[in-house]
Short mmCIF file of C-alpha atoms and ligand atoms in Angstrom, two decimals:
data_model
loop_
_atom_site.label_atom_id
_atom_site.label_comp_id
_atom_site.label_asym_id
_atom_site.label_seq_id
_atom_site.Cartn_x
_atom_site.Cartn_y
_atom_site.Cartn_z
CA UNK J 1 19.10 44.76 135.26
CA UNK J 2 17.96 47.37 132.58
CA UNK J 3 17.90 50.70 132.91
CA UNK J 4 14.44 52.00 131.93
CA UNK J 5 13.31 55.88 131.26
CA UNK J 6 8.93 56.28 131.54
CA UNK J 7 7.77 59.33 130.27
CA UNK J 8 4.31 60.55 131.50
CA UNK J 9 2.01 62.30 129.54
CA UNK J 10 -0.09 65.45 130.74
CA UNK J 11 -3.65 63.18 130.95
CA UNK J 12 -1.07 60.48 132.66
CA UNK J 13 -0.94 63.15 135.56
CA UNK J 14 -3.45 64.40 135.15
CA UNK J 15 -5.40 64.23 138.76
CA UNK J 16 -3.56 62.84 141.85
CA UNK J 17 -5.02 59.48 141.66
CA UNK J 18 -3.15 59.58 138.28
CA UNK J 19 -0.38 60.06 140.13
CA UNK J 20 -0.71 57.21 142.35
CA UNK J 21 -0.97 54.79 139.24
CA UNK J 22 1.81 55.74 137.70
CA UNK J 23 3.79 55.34 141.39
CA UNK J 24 2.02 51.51 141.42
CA UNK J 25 3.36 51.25 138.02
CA UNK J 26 6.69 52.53 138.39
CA UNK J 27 7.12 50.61 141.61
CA UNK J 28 5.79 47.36 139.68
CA UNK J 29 9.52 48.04 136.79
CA UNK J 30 11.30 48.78 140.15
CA UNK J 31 10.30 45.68 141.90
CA UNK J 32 11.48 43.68 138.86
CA UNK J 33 14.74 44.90 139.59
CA UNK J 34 15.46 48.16 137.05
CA UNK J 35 16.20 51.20 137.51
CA UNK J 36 13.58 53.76 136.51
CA UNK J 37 14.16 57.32 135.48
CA UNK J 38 10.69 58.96 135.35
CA UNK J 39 9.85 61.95 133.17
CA UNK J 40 6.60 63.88 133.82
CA UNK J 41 4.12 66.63 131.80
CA UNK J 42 2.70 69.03 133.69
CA UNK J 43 -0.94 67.80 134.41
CA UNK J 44 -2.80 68.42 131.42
CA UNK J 45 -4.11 71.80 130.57
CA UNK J 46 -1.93 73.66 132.84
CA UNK J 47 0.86 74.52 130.43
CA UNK J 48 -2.18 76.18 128.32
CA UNK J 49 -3.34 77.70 131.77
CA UNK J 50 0.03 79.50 132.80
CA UNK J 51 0.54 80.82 128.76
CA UNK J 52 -3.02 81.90 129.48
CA UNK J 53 -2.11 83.98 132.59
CA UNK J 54 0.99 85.32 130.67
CA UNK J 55 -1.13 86.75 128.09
CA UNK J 56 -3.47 88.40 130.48
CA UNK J 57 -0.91 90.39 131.29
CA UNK J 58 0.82 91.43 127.62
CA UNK J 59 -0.04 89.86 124.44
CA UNK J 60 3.82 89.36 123.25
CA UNK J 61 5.32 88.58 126.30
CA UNK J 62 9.03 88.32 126.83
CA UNK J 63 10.27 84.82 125.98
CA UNK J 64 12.46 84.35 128.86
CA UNK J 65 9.68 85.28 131.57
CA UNK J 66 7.40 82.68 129.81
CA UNK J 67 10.08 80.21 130.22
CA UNK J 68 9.82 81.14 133.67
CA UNK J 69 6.50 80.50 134.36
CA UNK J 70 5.79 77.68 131.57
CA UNK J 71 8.22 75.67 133.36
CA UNK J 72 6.60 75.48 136.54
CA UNK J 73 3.90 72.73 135.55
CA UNK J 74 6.13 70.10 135.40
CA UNK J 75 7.88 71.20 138.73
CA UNK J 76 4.42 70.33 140.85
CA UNK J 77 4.00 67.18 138.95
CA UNK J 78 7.75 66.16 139.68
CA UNK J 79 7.55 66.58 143.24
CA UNK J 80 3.77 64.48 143.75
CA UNK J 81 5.31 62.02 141.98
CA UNK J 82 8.26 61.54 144.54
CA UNK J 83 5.75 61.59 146.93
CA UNK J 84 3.27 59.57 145.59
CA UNK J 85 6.62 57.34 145.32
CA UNK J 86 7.69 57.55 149.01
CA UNK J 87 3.83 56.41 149.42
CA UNK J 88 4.72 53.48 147.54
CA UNK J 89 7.61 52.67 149.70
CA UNK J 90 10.27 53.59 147.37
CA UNK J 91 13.19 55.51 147.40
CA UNK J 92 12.66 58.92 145.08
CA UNK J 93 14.49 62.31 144.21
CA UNK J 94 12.97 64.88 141.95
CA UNK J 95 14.59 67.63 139.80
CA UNK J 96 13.82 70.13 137.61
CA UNK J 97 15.84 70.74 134.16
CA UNK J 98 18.05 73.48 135.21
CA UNK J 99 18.70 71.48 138.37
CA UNK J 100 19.66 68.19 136.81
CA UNK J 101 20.99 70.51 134.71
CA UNK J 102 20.18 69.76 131.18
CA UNK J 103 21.85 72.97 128.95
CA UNK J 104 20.23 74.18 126.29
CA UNK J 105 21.08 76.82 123.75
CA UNK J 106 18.78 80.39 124.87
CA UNK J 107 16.33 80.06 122.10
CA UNK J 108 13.41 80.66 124.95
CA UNK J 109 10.16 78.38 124.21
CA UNK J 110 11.90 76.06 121.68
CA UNK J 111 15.54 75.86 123.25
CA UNK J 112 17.58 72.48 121.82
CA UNK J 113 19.28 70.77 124.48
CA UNK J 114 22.97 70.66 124.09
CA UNK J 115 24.15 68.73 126.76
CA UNK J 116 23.06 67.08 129.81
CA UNK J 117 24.99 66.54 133.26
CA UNK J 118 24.26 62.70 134.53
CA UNK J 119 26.21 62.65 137.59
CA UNK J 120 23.66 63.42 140.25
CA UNK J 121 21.17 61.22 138.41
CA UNK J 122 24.05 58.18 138.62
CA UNK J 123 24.72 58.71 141.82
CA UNK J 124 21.01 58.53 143.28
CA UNK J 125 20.26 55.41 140.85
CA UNK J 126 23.13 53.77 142.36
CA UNK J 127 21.72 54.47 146.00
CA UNK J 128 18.54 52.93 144.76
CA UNK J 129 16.69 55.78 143.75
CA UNK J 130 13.88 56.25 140.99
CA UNK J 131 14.98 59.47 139.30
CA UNK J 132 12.18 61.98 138.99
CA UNK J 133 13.19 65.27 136.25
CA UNK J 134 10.65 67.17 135.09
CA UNK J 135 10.07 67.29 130.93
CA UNK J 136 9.87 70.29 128.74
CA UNK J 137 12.97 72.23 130.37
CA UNK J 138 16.45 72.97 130.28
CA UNK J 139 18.79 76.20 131.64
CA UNK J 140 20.85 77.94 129.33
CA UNK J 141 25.02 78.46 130.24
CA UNK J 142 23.97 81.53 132.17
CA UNK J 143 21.31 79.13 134.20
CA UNK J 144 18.76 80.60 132.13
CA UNK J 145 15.27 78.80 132.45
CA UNK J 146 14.17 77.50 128.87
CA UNK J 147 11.82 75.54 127.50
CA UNK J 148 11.70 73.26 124.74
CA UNK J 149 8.05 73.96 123.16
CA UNK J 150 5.16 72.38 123.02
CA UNK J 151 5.39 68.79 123.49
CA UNK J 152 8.88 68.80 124.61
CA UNK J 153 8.88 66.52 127.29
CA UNK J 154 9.12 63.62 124.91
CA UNK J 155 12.45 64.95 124.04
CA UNK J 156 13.55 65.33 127.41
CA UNK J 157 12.57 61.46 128.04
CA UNK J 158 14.48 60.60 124.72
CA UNK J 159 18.00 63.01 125.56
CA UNK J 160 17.79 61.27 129.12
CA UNK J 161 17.84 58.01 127.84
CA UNK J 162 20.56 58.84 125.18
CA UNK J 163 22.43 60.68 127.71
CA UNK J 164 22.26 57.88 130.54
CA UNK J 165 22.26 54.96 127.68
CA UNK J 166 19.20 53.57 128.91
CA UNK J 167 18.15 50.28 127.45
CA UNK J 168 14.87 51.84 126.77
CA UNK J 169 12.46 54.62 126.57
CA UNK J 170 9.10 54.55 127.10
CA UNK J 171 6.85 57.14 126.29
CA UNK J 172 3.25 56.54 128.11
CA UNK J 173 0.41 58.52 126.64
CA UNK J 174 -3.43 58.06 126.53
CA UNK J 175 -3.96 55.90 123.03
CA UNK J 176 -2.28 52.84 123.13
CA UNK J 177 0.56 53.34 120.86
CA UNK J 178 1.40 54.93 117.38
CA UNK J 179 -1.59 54.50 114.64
CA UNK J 180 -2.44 54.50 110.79
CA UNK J 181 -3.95 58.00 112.24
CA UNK J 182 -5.05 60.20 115.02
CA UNK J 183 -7.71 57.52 116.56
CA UNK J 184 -9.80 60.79 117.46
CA UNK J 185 -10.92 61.34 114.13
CA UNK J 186 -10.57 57.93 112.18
CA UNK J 187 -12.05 54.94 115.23
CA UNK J 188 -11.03 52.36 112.51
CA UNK J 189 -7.70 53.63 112.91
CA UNK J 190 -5.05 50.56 113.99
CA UNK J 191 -2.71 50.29 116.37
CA UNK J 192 1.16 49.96 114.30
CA UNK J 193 3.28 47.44 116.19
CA UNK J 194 6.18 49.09 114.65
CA UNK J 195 6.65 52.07 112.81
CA UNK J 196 10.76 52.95 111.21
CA UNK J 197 12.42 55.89 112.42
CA UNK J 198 11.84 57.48 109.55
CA UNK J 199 7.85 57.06 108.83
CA UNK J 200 7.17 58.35 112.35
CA UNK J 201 9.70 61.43 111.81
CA UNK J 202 7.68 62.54 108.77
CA UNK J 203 3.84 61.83 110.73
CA UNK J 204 5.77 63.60 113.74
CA UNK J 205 6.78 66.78 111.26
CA UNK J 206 3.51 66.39 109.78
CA UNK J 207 1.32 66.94 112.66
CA UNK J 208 0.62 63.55 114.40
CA UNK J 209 1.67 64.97 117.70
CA UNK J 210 1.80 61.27 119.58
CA UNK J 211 5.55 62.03 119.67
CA UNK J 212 7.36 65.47 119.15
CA UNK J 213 9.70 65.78 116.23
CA UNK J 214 12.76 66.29 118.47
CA UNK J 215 12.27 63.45 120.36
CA UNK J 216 12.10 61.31 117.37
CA UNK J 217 15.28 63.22 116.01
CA UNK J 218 17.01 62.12 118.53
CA UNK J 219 16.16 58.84 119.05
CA UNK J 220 17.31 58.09 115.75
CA UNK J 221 20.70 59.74 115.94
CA UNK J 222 21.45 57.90 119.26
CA UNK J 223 19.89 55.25 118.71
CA UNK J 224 17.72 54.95 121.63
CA UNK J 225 15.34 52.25 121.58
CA UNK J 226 11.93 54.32 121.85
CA UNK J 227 8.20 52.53 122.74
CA UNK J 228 5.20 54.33 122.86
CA UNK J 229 2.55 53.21 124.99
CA UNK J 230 -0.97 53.50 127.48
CA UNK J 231 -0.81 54.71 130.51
CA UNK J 232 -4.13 53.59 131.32
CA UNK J 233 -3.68 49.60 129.71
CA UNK J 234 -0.78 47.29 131.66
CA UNK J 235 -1.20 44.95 128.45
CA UNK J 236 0.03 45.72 125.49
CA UNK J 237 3.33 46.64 123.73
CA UNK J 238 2.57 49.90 122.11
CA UNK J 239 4.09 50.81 119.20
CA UNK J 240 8.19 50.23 118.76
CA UNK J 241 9.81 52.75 116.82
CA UNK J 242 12.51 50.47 114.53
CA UNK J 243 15.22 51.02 112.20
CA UNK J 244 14.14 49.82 108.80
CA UNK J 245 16.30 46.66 108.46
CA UNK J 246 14.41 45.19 111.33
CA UNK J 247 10.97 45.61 109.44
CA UNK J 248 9.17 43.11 107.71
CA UNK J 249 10.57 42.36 103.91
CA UNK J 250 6.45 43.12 102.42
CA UNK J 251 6.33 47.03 103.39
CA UNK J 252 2.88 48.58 103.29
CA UNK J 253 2.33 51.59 100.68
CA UNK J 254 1.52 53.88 103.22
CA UNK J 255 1.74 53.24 106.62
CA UNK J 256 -0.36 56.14 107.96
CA UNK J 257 -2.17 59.83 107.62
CA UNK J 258 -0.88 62.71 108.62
CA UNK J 259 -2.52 66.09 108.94
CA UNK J 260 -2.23 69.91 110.64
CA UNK J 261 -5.01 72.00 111.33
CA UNK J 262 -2.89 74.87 111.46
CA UNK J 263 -1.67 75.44 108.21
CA UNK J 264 -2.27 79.19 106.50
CA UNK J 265 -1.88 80.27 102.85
CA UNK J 266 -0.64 83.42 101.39
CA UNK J 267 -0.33 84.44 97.70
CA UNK J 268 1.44 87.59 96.48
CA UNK J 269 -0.47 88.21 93.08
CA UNK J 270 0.77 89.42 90.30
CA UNK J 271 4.58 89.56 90.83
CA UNK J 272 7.35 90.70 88.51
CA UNK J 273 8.38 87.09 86.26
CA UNK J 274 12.35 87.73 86.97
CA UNK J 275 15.36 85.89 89.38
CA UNK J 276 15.57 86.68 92.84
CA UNK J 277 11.48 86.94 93.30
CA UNK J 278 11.43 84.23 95.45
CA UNK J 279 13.98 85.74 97.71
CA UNK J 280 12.49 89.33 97.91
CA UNK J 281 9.61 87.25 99.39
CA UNK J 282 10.58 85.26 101.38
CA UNK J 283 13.61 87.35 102.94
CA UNK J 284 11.61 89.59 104.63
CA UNK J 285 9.17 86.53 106.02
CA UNK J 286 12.34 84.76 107.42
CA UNK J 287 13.39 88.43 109.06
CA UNK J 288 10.19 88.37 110.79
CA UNK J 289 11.11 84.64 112.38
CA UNK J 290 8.18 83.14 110.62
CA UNK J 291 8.99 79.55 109.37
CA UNK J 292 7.47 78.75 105.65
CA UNK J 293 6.10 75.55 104.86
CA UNK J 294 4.47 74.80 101.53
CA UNK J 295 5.82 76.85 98.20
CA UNK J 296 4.32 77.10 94.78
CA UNK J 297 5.03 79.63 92.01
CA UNK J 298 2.62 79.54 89.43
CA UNK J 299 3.55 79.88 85.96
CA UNK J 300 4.59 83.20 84.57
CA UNK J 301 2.23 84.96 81.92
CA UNK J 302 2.55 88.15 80.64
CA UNK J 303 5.52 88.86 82.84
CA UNK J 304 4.07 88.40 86.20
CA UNK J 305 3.39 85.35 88.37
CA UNK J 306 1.28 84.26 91.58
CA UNK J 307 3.87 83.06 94.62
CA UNK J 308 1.92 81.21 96.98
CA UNK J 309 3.19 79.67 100.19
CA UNK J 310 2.04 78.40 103.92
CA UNK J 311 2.64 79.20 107.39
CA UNK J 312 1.70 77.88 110.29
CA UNK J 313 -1.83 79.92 111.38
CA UNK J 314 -0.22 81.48 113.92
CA UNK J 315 2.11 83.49 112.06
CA UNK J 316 -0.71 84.38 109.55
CA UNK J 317 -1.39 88.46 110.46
CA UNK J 318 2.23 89.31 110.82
CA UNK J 319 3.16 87.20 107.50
CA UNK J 320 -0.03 89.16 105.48
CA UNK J 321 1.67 93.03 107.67
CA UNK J 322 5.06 92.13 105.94
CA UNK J 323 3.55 91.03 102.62
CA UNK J 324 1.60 94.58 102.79
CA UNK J 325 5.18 96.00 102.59
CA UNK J 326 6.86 93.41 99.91
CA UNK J 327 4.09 93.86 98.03
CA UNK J 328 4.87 97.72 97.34
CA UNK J 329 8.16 97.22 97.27
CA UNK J 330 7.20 94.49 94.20
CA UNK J 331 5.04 96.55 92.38
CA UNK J 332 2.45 93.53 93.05
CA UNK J 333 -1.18 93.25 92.02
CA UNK J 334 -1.82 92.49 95.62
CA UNK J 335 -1.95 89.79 98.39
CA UNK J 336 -4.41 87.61 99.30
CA UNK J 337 -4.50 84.72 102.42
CA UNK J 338 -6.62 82.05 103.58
CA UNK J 339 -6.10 80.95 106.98
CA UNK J 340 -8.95 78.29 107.14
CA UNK J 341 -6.96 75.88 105.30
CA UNK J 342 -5.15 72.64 106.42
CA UNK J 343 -2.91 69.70 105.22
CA UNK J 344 -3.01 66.20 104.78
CA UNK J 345 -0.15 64.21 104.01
CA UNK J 346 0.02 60.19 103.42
CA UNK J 347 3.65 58.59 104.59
CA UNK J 348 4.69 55.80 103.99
CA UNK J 349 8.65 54.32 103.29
CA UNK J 350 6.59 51.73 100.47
CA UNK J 351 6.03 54.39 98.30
CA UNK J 352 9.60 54.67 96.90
CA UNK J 353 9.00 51.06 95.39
CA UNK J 354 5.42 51.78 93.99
CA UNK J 355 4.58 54.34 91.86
CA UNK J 356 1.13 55.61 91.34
CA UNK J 357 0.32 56.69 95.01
CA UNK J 358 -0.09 60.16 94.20
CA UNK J 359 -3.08 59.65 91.91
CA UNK J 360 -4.67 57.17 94.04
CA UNK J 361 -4.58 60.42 96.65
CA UNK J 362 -5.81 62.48 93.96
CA UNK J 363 -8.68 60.33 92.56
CA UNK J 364 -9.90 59.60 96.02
CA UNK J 365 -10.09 63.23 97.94
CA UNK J 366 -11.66 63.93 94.01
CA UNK J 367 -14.68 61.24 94.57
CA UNK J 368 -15.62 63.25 97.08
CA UNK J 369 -14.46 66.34 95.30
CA UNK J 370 -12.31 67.92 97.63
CA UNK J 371 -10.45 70.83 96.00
CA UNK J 372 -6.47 70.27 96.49
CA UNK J 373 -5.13 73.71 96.35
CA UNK J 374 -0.97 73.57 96.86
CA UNK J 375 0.63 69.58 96.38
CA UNK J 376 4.05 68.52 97.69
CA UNK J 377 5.87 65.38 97.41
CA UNK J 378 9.30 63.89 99.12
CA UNK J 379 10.39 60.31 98.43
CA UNK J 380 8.15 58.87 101.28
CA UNK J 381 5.41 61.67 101.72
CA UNK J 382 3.00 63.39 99.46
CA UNK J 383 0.99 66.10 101.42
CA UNK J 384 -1.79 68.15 100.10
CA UNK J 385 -3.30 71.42 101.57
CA UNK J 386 -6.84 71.76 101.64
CA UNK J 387 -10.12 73.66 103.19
CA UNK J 388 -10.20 73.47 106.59
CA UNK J 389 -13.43 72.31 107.25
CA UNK J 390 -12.91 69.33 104.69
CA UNK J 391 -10.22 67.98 106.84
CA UNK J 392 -11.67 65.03 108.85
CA UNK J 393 -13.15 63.52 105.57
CA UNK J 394 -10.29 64.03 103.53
CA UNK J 395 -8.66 62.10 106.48
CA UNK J 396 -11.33 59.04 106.69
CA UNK J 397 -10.93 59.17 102.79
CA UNK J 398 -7.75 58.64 102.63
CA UNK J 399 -7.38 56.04 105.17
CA UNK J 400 -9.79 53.90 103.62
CA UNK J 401 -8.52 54.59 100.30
CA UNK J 402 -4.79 52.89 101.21
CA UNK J 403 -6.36 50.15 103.26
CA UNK J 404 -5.43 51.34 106.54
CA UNK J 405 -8.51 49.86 107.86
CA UNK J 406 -7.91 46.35 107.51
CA UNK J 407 -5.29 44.28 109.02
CA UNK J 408 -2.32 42.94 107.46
P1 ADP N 1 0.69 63.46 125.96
O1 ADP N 1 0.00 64.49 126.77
O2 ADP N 1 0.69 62.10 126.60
O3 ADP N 1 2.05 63.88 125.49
P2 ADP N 1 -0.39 64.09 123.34
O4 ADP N 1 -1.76 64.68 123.36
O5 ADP N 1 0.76 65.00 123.13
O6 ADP N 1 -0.23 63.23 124.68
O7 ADP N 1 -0.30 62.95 122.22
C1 ADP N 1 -1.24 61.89 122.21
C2 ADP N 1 -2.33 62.19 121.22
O8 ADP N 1 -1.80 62.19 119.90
C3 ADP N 1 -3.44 61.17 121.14
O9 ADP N 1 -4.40 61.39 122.12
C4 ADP N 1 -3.97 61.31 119.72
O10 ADP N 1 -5.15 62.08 119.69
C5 ADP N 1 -2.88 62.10 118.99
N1 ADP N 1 -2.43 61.46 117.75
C6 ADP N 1 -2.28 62.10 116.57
N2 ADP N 1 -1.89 61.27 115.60
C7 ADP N 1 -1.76 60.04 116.19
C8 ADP N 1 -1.37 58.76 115.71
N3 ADP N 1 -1.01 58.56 114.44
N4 ADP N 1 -1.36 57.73 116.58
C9 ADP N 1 -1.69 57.92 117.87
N5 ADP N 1 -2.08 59.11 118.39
C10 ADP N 1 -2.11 60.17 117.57
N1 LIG N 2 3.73 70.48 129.29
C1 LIG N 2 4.31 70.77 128.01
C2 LIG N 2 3.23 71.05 126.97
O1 LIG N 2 2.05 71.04 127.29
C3 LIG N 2 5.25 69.72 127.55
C4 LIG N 2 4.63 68.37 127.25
O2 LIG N 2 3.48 68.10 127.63
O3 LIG N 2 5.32 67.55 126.64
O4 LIG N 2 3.55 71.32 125.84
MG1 MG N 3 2.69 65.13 123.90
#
């Protein structure tokens, strides 16, 4: 008998018919005799709807209240499931986060979890119960409701299986696994049967939201074995998330495209050429809680220099307020931004053994000359930011560039 945690998807639960399938299905793993811990989204769109009513009301408002309210999606979806479960003739008990309780730190909207209490869920899988706890939440020490941002009911699926040491994790979404890119914008995209930890951490980190960062974090450091699959498809195996030993000795270049939409660029012009630049700079934009991406410092001429670096578009106006201030501070020329830009980044655990890949990026966005305006490069990623509106070609580009299109 395995123990089994199914994660559901917002457009898995999304109507209650939805619902109903993913009781058949659940009561289908039961039947075979495992025990099933289930992990819902709210139904999709309704996260976006209650951070919608939120800002009706203020524009900033308080972290902990949006906690509040964000968190209730996944409580409806938690308790139709149990009944759409009872329906099916099994035995089900739902909980929210703070119930179960998984603790988190109090970071409200992107809280880590820390910890998570598997007594009551033991206890009602031993009595023959399918487990029901809603994704994307958590309580604090002082039974504060938190959240774990957007997309964070992967990583509730994932901590649930590490915690419980579940044999397996499967994430159900609506494409049938993980693939060389975001199927929505490449169709000759292909399905992966496997992808290593490590490739899908840097697509994850890179924008390919099929699986939250976290959840892929965490997977790795407890080794949970993680599956991503269709909701809407009882076929196929999805896409296996391995540890690199177990993949095939011939390892593709790349093994898929990444890319972000919301990417934003700032340049202070003109800056003083001396130490601690960098830091005067960036301080303040760490003070202000806004994470920097991308970095480039131009080379110095006549004692001044261009810093140029990226945030994510939402950050944009308050980044370009405190530049206003760094900038007189600096003595700067000025400062410029650009948020209509994006990046694309190719991944790919190959590219430590063959050289070259970078320029076969560069010739091909150049064939169809798309300007690359900031470049960086780890050992199995090279990214590139770029105009926004050259994005999906740059994408199809790419992918057809490295091959992606045609099977092994
Ligand atoms: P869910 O609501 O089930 O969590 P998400 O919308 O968060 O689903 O993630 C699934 C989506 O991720 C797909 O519909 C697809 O558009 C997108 N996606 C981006 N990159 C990839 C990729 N490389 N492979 C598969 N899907 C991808
Ligand atoms: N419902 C949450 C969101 O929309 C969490 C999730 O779907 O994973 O971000
Ligand atoms: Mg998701």
């Amino acid at each position: 008998m395995a123990l089994i945690v199914q994660k559901f998807g917002g457009t898995s639960v999304a109507s209650t018919d939805r619902i109903k399938n993913v009781a058949r299905r659940v009561a289908r793993w039961k039947a075979q005799g495992n025990d099933v811990i289930v992990v819902p989204s709210a139904m999709s769109g309704e996260t976006n709807r209650l951070i919608g009513l939120a800002r009706e009301i203020s524009a900033e408002p308080d972290p902990r209240e949006l906690d509040v309210i964000a968190s209730t999606g996944e409580q409806v979806t938690i308790a139709l499931l149990a009944m759409a479960m009872h329906e099916e003739g099994l035995k089900a008990k739902s909980y929210t986060g703070a119930q179960v309780r998984v603790l988190t730190d109090s970071t409200f909207t992107k809280a880590r979890i820390l910890q998570i209490d598997d007594e009551k869920i033991r206890k009602d899988l031993a009595e023959g119960n399918v487990v029901v706890v809603a994704g994307f939440q958590g309580a604090d020490e002082n039974g504060n409701i938190t959240t774990l941002g957007r997309g964070g009911s992967d990583t509730s699926a994932v901590a649930l299986a590490a915690a419980l040491k579940a044999d397996e994790c499967q994430i159900y979404t609506d494409v049938d696994g993980v693939y060389t890119t975001d199927p929505r914008v490449v169709p000759e995209a292909r399905k992966l049967d496997t992808i290593t930890f490590e490739e899908m951490l840097e697509m994850a980190s890179l924008g390919s939201k099929v699986l939250q960062i976290r959840s892929v974090e965490f997977a790795g450091k407890y080794k949970v074995k993680l599956r991503v699959l269709s909701s809407f498809d009882d076929e196929g195996e999805g896409t296996l998330i391995t540890v690199e030993e177990e993949k095939k000795m011939e390892q593709p270049i790349i093994s898929g495209i990444a890319f972000n939409r919301d990417e934003a660029k700032l340049t202070v012009l003109g800056v003083p050429d001396r130490p601690g630049i960098a830091y005067q700079i960036l301080g303040p934009i760490a003070e202000a809680n806004i994470d920097v991406d991308m970095i480039i410092q131009n080379v110095g001429h006549d004692g001044t220099t261009d810093f140029s670096f990226t945030v994510n578009r939402g950050d944009y106006t308050k980044a370009l307020g405190v530049l206003e201030t760094v900038k007189t501070k600096l003595d700067a020329r000025g400062v410029v931004g650009d948020n209509k830009t994006c990046k694309v980044s190719a991944v790919g655990v190959g590219m430590r053994s063959h050289p070259g890949v970078a320029s076969q990026m560069f010739s091909a966005l150049a064939s169809e000359s798309i300007n690359i305006q900031m470049i960086s490069t780890s050992e199995i990623k090279i990214s590139v930011v770029i105009e926004e509106k050259y994005l999906e070609l740059a994408v199809r580009v790419l992918h057809k560039a490295f091959g992606l299109d045609k099977a092994d």
